[in-house]
XYZ file of C-alpha atoms in Angstrom:
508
model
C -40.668 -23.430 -18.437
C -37.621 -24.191 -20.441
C -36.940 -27.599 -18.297
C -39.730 -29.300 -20.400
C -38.229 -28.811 -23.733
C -36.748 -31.617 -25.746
C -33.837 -29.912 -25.917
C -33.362 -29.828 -22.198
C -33.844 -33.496 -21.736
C -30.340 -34.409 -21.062
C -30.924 -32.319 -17.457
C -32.822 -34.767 -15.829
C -29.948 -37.261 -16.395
C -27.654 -35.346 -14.345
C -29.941 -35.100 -10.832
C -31.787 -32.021 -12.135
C -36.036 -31.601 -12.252
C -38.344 -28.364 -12.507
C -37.725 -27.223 -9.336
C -34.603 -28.194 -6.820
C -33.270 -28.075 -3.810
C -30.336 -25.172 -3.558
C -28.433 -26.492 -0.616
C -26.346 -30.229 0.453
C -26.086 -30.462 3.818
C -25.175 -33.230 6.491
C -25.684 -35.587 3.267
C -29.399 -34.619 2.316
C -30.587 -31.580 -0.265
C -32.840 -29.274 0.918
C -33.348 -24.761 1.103
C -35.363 -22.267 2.767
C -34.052 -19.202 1.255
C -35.694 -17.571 -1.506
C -36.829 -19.191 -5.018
C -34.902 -18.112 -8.163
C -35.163 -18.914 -11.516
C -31.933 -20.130 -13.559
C -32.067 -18.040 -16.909
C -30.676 -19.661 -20.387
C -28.748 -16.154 -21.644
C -29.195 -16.907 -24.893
C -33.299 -16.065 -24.832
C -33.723 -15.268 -21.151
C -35.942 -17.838 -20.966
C -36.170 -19.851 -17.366
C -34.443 -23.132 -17.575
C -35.527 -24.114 -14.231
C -36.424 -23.126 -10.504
C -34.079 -23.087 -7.511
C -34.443 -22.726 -3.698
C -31.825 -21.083 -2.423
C -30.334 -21.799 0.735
C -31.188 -19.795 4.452
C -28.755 -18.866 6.955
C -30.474 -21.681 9.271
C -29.388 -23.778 6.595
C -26.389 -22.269 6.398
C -25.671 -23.141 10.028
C -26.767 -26.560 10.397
C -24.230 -27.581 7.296
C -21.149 -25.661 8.574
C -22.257 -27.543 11.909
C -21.975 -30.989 10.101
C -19.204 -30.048 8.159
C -17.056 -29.110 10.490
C -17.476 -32.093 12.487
C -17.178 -34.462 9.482
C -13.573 -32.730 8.792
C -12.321 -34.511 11.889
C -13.238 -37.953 10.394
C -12.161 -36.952 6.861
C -8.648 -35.476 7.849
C -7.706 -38.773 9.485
C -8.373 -40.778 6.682
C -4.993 -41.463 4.848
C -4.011 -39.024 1.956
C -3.583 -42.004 -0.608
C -6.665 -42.826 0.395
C -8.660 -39.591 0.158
C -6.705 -39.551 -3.423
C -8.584 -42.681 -4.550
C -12.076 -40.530 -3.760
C -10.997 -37.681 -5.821
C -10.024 -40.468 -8.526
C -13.388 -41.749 -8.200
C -15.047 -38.442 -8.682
C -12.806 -37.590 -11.979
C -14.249 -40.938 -13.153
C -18.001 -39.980 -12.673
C -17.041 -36.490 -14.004
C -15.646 -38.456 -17.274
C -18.934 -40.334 -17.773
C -21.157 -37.055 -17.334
C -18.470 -35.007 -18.979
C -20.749 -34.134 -22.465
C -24.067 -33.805 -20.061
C -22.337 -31.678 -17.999
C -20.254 -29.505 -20.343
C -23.655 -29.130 -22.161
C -25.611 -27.362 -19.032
C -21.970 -24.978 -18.216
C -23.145 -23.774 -22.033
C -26.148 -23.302 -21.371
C -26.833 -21.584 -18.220
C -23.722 -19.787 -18.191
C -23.827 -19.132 -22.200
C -20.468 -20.359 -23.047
C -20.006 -21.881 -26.273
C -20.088 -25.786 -25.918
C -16.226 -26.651 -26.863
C -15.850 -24.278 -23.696
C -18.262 -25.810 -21.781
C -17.135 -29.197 -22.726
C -13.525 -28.171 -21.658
C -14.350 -26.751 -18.468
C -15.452 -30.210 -17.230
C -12.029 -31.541 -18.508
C -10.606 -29.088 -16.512
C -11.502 -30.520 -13.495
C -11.293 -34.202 -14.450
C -7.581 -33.017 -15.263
C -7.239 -31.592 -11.820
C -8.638 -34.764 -10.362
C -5.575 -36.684 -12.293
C -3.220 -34.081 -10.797
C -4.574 -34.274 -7.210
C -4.319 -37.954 -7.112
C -0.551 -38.178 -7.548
C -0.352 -35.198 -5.528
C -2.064 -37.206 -2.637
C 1.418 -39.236 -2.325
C 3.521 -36.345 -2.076
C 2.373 -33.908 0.612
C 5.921 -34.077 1.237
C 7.163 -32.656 4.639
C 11.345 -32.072 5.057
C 13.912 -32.605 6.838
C 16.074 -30.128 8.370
C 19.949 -30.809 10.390
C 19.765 -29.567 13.966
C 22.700 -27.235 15.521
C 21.651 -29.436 18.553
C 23.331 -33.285 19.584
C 20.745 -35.989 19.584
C 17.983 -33.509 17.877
C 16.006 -33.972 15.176
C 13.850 -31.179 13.231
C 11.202 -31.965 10.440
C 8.400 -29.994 8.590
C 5.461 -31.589 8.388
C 2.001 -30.302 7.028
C -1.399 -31.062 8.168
C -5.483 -30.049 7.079
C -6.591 -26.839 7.564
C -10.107 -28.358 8.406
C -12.849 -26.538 5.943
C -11.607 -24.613 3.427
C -14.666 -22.292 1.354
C -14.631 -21.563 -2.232
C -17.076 -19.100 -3.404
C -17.113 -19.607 -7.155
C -17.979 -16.615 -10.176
C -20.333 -17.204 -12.625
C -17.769 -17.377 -15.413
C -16.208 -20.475 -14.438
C -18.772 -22.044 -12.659
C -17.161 -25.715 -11.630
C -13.646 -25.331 -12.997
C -12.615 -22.451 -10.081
C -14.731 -25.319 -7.189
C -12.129 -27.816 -9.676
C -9.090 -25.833 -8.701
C -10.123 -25.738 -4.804
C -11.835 -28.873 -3.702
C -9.535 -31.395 -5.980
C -6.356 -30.140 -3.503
C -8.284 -29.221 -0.486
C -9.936 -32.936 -0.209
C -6.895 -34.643 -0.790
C -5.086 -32.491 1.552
C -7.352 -33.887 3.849
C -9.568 -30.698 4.321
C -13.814 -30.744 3.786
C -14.799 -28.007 1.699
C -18.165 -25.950 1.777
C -18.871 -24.299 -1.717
C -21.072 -21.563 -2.632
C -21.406 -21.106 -6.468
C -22.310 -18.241 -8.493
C -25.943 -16.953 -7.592
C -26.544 -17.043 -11.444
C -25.615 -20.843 -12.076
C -27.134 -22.602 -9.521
C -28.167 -25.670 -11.728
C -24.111 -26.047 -12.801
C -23.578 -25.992 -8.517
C -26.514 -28.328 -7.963
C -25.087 -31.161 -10.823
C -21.559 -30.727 -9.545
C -22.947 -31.289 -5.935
C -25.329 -34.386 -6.996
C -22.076 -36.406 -8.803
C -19.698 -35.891 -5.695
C -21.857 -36.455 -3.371
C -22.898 -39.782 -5.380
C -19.149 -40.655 -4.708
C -18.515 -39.824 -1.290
C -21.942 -41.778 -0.531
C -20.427 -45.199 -2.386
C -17.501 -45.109 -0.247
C -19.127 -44.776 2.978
C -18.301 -41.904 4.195
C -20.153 -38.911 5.369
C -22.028 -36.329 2.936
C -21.261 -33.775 5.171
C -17.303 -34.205 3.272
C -18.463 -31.592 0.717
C -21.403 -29.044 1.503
C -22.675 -26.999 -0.967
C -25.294 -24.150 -1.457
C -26.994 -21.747 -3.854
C -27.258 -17.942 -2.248
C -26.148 -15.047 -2.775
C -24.115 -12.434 -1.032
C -25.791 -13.241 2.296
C -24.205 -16.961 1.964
C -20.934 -15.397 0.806
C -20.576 -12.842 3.839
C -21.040 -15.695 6.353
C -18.494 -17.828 5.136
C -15.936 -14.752 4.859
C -17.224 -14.560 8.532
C -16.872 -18.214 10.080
C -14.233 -18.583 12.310
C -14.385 -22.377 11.319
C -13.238 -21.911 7.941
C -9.629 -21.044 7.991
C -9.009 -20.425 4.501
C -11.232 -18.757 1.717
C -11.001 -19.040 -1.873
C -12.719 -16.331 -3.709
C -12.941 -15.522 -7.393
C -14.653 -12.346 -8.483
C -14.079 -8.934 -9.165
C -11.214 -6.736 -7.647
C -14.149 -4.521 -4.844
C -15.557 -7.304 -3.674
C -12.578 -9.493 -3.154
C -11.208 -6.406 -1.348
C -14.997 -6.729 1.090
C -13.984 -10.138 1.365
C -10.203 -10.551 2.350
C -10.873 -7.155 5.112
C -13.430 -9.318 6.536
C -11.899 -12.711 6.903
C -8.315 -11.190 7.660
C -10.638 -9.234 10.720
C -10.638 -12.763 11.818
C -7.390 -13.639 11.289
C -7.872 -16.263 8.458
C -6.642 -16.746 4.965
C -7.431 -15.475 2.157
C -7.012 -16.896 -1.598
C -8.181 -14.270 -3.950
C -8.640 -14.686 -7.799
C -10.248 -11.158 -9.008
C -10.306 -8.762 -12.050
C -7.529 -8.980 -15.270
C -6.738 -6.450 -17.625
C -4.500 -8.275 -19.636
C -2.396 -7.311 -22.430
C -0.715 -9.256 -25.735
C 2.167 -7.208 -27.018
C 3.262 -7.663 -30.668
C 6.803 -7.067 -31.725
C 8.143 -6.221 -35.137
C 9.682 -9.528 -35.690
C 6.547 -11.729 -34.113
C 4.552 -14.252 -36.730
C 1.576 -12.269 -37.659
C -0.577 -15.143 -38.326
C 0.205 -17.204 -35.362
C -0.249 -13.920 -33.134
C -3.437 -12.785 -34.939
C -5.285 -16.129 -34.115
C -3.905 -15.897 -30.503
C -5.666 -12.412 -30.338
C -9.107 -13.622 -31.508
C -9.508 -16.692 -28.703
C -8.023 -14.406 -26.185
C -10.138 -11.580 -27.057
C -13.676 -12.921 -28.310
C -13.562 -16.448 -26.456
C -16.018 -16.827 -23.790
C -17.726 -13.548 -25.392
C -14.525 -11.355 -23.351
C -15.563 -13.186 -19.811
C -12.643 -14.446 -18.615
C -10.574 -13.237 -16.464
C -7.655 -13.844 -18.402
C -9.380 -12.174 -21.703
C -6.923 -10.163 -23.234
C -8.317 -6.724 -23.274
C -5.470 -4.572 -24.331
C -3.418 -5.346 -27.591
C 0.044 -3.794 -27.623
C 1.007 -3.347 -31.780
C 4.733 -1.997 -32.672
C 4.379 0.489 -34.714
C 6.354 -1.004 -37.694
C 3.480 -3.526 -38.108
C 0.117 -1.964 -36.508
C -1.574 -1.173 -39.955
C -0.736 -4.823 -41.188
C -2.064 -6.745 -37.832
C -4.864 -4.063 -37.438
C -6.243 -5.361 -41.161
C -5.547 -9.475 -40.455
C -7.347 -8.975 -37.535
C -10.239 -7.076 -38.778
C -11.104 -9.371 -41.166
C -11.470 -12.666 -38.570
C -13.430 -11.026 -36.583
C -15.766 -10.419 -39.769
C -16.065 -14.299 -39.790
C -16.877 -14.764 -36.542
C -20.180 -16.756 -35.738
C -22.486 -15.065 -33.356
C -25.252 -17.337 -32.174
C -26.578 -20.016 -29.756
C -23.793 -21.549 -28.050
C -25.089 -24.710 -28.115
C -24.748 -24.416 -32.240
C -22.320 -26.185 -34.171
C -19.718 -23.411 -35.581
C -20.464 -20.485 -32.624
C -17.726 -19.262 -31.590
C -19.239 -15.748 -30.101
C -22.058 -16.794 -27.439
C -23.852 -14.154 -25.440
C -23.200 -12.392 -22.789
C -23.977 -13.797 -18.927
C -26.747 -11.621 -17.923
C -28.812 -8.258 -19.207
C -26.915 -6.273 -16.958
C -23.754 -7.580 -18.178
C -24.849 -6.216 -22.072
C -25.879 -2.931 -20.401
C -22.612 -2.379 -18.930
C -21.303 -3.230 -22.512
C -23.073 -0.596 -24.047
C -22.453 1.929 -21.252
C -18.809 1.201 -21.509
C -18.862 1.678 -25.580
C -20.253 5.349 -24.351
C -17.090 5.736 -22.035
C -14.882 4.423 -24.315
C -16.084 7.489 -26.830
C -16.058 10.132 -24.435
C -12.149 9.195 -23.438
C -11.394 9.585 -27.272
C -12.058 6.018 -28.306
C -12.271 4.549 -31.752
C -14.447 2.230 -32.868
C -12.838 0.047 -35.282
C -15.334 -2.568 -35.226
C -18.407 -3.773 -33.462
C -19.464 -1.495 -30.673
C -22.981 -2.005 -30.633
C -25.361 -4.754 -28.722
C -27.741 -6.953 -30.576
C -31.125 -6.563 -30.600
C -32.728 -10.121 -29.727
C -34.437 -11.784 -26.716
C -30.594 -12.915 -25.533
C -27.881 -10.980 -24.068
C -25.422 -10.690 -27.427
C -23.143 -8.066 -28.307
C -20.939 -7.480 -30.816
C -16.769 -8.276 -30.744
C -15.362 -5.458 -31.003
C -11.996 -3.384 -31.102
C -11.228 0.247 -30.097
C -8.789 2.186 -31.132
C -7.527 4.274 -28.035
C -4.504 6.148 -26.510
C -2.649 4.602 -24.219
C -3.701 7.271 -21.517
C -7.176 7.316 -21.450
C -8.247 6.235 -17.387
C -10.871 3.930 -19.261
C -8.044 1.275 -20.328
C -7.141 1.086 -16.752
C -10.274 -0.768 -15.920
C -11.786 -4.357 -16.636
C -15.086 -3.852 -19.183
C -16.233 -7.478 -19.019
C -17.285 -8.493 -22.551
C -15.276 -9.018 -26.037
C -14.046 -5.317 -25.904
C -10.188 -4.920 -27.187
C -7.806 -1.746 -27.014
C -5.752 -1.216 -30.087
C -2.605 0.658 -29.012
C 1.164 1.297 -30.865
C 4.452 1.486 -28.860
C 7.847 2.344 -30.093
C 10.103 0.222 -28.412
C 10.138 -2.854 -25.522
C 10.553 -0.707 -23.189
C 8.004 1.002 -23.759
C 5.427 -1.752 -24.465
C 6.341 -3.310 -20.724
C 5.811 -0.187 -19.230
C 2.184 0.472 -20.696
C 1.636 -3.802 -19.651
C 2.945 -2.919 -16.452
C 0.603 0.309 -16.221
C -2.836 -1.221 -14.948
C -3.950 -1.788 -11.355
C -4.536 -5.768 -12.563
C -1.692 -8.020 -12.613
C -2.938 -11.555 -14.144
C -1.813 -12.567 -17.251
C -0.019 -10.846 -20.494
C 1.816 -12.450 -23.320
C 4.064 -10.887 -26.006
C 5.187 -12.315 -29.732
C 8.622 -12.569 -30.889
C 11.505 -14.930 -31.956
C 13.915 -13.000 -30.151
C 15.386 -14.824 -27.443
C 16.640 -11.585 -25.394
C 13.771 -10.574 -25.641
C 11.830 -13.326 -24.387
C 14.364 -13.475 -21.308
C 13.736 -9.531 -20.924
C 9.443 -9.841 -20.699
C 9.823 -13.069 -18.003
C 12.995 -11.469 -16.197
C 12.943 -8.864 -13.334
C 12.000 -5.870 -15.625
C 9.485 -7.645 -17.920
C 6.146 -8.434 -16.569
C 4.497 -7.960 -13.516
C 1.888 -10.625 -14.101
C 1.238 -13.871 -12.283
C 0.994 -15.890 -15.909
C 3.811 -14.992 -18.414
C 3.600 -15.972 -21.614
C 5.869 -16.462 -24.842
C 3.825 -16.578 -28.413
C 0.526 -17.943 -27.134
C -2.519 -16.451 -25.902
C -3.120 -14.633 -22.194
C -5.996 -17.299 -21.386
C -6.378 -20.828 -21.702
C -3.965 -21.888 -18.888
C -3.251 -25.745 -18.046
C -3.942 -26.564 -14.392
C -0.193 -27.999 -14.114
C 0.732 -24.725 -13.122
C 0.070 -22.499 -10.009
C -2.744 -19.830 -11.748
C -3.032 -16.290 -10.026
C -2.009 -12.896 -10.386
C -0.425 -9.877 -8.586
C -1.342 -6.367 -7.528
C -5.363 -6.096 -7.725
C -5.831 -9.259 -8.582
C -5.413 -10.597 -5.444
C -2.065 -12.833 -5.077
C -3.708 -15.735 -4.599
C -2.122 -19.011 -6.706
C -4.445 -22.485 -7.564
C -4.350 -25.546 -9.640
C -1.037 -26.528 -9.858
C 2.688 -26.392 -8.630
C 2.863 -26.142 -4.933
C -0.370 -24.322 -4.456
C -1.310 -27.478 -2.497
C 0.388 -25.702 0.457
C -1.921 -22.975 1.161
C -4.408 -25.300 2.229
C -2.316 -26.800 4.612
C -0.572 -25.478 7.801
C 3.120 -26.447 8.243
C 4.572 -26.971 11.779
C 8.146 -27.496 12.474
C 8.994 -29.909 14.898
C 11.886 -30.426 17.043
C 12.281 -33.570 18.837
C 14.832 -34.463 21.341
C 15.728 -37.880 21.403
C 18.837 -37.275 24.009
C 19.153 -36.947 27.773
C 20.880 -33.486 27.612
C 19.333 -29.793 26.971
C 21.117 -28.138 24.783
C 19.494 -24.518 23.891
C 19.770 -23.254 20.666
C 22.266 -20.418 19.909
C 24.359 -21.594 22.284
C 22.541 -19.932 25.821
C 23.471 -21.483 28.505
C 20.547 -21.147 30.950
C 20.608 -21.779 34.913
């Protein structure tokens, strides 16, 4: 097993052995569910052994989580701001351990992996200020001696079911606002990183125990879709966050709206960078590469459609090219990778099916195109030239697979941007300010992120992330996204002897 490796050494540092438990529960780690073996992708080798959690265990920590939300929700939000505080510090102390395992079980490269823990200490920062302003309002009464304010209170248990792509920076996004909006949250992370769920787990719950307070707080467990469907189920759990791909966040939000709960959904991008004539080749061409080939084309931000004027597609095409010839494929644990591998073997067998797609729709490759024969899942980054009306560019091919395409004028390039089913993130280059004010106006983009000369991915988490259309709606991190996992009551309080009725009735 890979656990006994030199190399792997650092795991036992963060709560991790040979074998683990999969699930937290009312404080204690345990699972009766089925053992599974966390893979490394870049040899397929088993890193270690997991047992996943049961539905009996399942049950018994919704039970104690749900009664540990009525202790947690009265605590003060200042003070369930210094916990989160606490857990950014631990997070900062673990931060190279732990962006070391995101690279290697999820296959990221480690600057990535590195920067995904940031992410959340950064979202612990946020959430702590945020914990002294859950700001309600006041509002004038039409009514003598009245008095009407809008105040916000816990949900009670908010899930988060996590993807495999962003393994802890997604739970980030969730459980840093959820907690201190005084809400207990249950997580179930992606069936394929349970070791990145399990550290996570072992560090908060590490905090919560220091303080006093009950384990229960955050409940956590490794499963798969049997874990998912009974948290989309639980009447207990009034809002769910889930990130994944556009069909099964559809499963999901039918299921807990059957219920009448919430939904936050965070599912499939096809997101486009659109070059004009006057944009700074350079500056736009290294935008393309991260957005394209970062995370090996597994983000859901990845920009997989690239938007050329015509004036300049020749000139781009060739500066672009020619990067992506010194790109380093490798380990992403290596010094100087920038090109990892891909998640799983299924995920480079839908590459290579989609390369055959992408030929029989008219599809030409420019460069790359072909997987890599090794014991690891690696492919190579490539680009496709393609018309803009072939049905294939209307769907999501996760991996480091770009769409070459010309357009004539603005118009035009909105329009095709505007074109897909997805609705998360596009970006365009150009010094023109009318321009700019046309692509984040009315008629521009339809996207939840908006950009102006920088990449479609690599958000910062002071801003509320999400998209339209099929990719769900749903808004996290920053902003006012805090108020989704909260429910606001407006309150009317009459501090007279009379009983005035609003509108003016006059009644009996």
């Amino acid at each position: 097993m890979g656990f006994l490796r030199k190399e792997y050494q650092f795991l036992s540092e963060i709560g991790l052995g040979p074998r683990n438990p999969g699930c937290y529960l009312n404080g204690s780690w345990r699972g009766s569910g089925p053992l599974v073996a966390s893979l490394n992708p870049a040899n397929n080798e088993v890193i270690a052994e997991v047992v996943e959690a049961s539905i009996d265990d399942y049950e018994e920590g919704m039970k104690a989580c749900f009664d540990a939300s009525k202790i947690w929700m009265q605590l003060p939000a200042p003070k369930r701001g210094d916990v989160v505080r606490q857990i950014g510090d631990a997070l900062r102390a673990r931060l190279q351990h732990l962006g070391r395992l995101v690279s290697l079980e999820m296959g990221k490269i480690l600057p990535e992996g590195i920067g995904e823990v940031q992410e959340i200490i950064d979202m612990c920062d946020f959430a702590v200020g945020l914990s002294r302003q859950l700001n309600g309002s006041v509002i004038p009464s039409e009514r003598p001696n009245h008095m009407m304010l809008e105040i916000w209170n816990p949900l009670g248990v908010v899930g988060v079911i996590t993807a495999f792509n962003f393994p802890c920076a997604v739970l980030g996004w969730n459980a840093c606002i959820a907690l201190v909006c005084g809400n207990c949250v249950v997580w179930k992370g992606a069936p394929t990183t349970p070791l990145i769920t399990i550290a996570m787990t072992e560090l908060i719950a590490g905090v919560l125990e220091k303080n006093n307070l009950p384990g229960a707080i955050f409940t956590a467990f490794c499963g798969g879709a049997e874990i998912g469907q009974a948290i989309a189920r639980d009447i207990r759990i009034p809002l769910v966050s889930f990130t994944g791909s556009s069909k099964v966040g559809l499963m999901v939000q039918q299921t807990v709206n059957e219920r009448f709960g919430k939904c936050l959904l965070e599912l499939s991008g096809n997101n486009a960078i659109i070059v004009m004539d006057d944009a700074d080749i350079q500056l736009a061409v290294r935008s393309v590469l991260f957005a394209a080939v970062g995370t090996a084309g597994q983000r859901c931000t990845t920009c997989r459609r690239l938007l050329l004027h015509e004036s300049i597609y020749q000139e781009f095409l060739d500066q672009l090219l020619g990067v992506y010839q010194q790109v380093k494929i490798g380990d992403p644990l290596d010094n100087g990778t920038l090109l990892g591998p891909l998640h799983t073997p299924v995920s480079k067998e839908n590459f290579v099916k989609g390369i055959e797609v992408i030929k029989s729709q008219g599809g030409k490759v420019l460069t790359g195109g072909y997987a890599i024969e090794s014991k690891g899942n690696f492919v190579q980054p490539t680009i496709v030239e393609i018309s803009t009306d072939a049905e294939v560019v209307k769907e999501e091919l996760f991996g480091p697979v770009l769409y070459a395409m010309k357009f004539k004028t603005l118009k035009d390039a909105i329009e095709i941007n505007n074109s897909v089913p997805q609705g998360l993130s596009s970006s365009i280059f150009t010094r023109r300010p009318e321009v700019i004010f046309k692509w984040i106006g009315p008629l521009g983009s339809d996207c939840g992120i908006v950009n102006v000369n920088i990449p479609t991915n690599g958000a910062e988490i002071g801003g509320a992330f999400g998209g339209e259309k099929a990719t769900g709606g749903g808004r996290e991190a920053g902003s006012d996204s805090w108020k989704q996992y909260m429910r606001r009551s407006t309150c009317t309080i009459n501090y007279g002897s009379e009983l005035p009725l609003a509108q003016g009735i006059n009644f009996g």
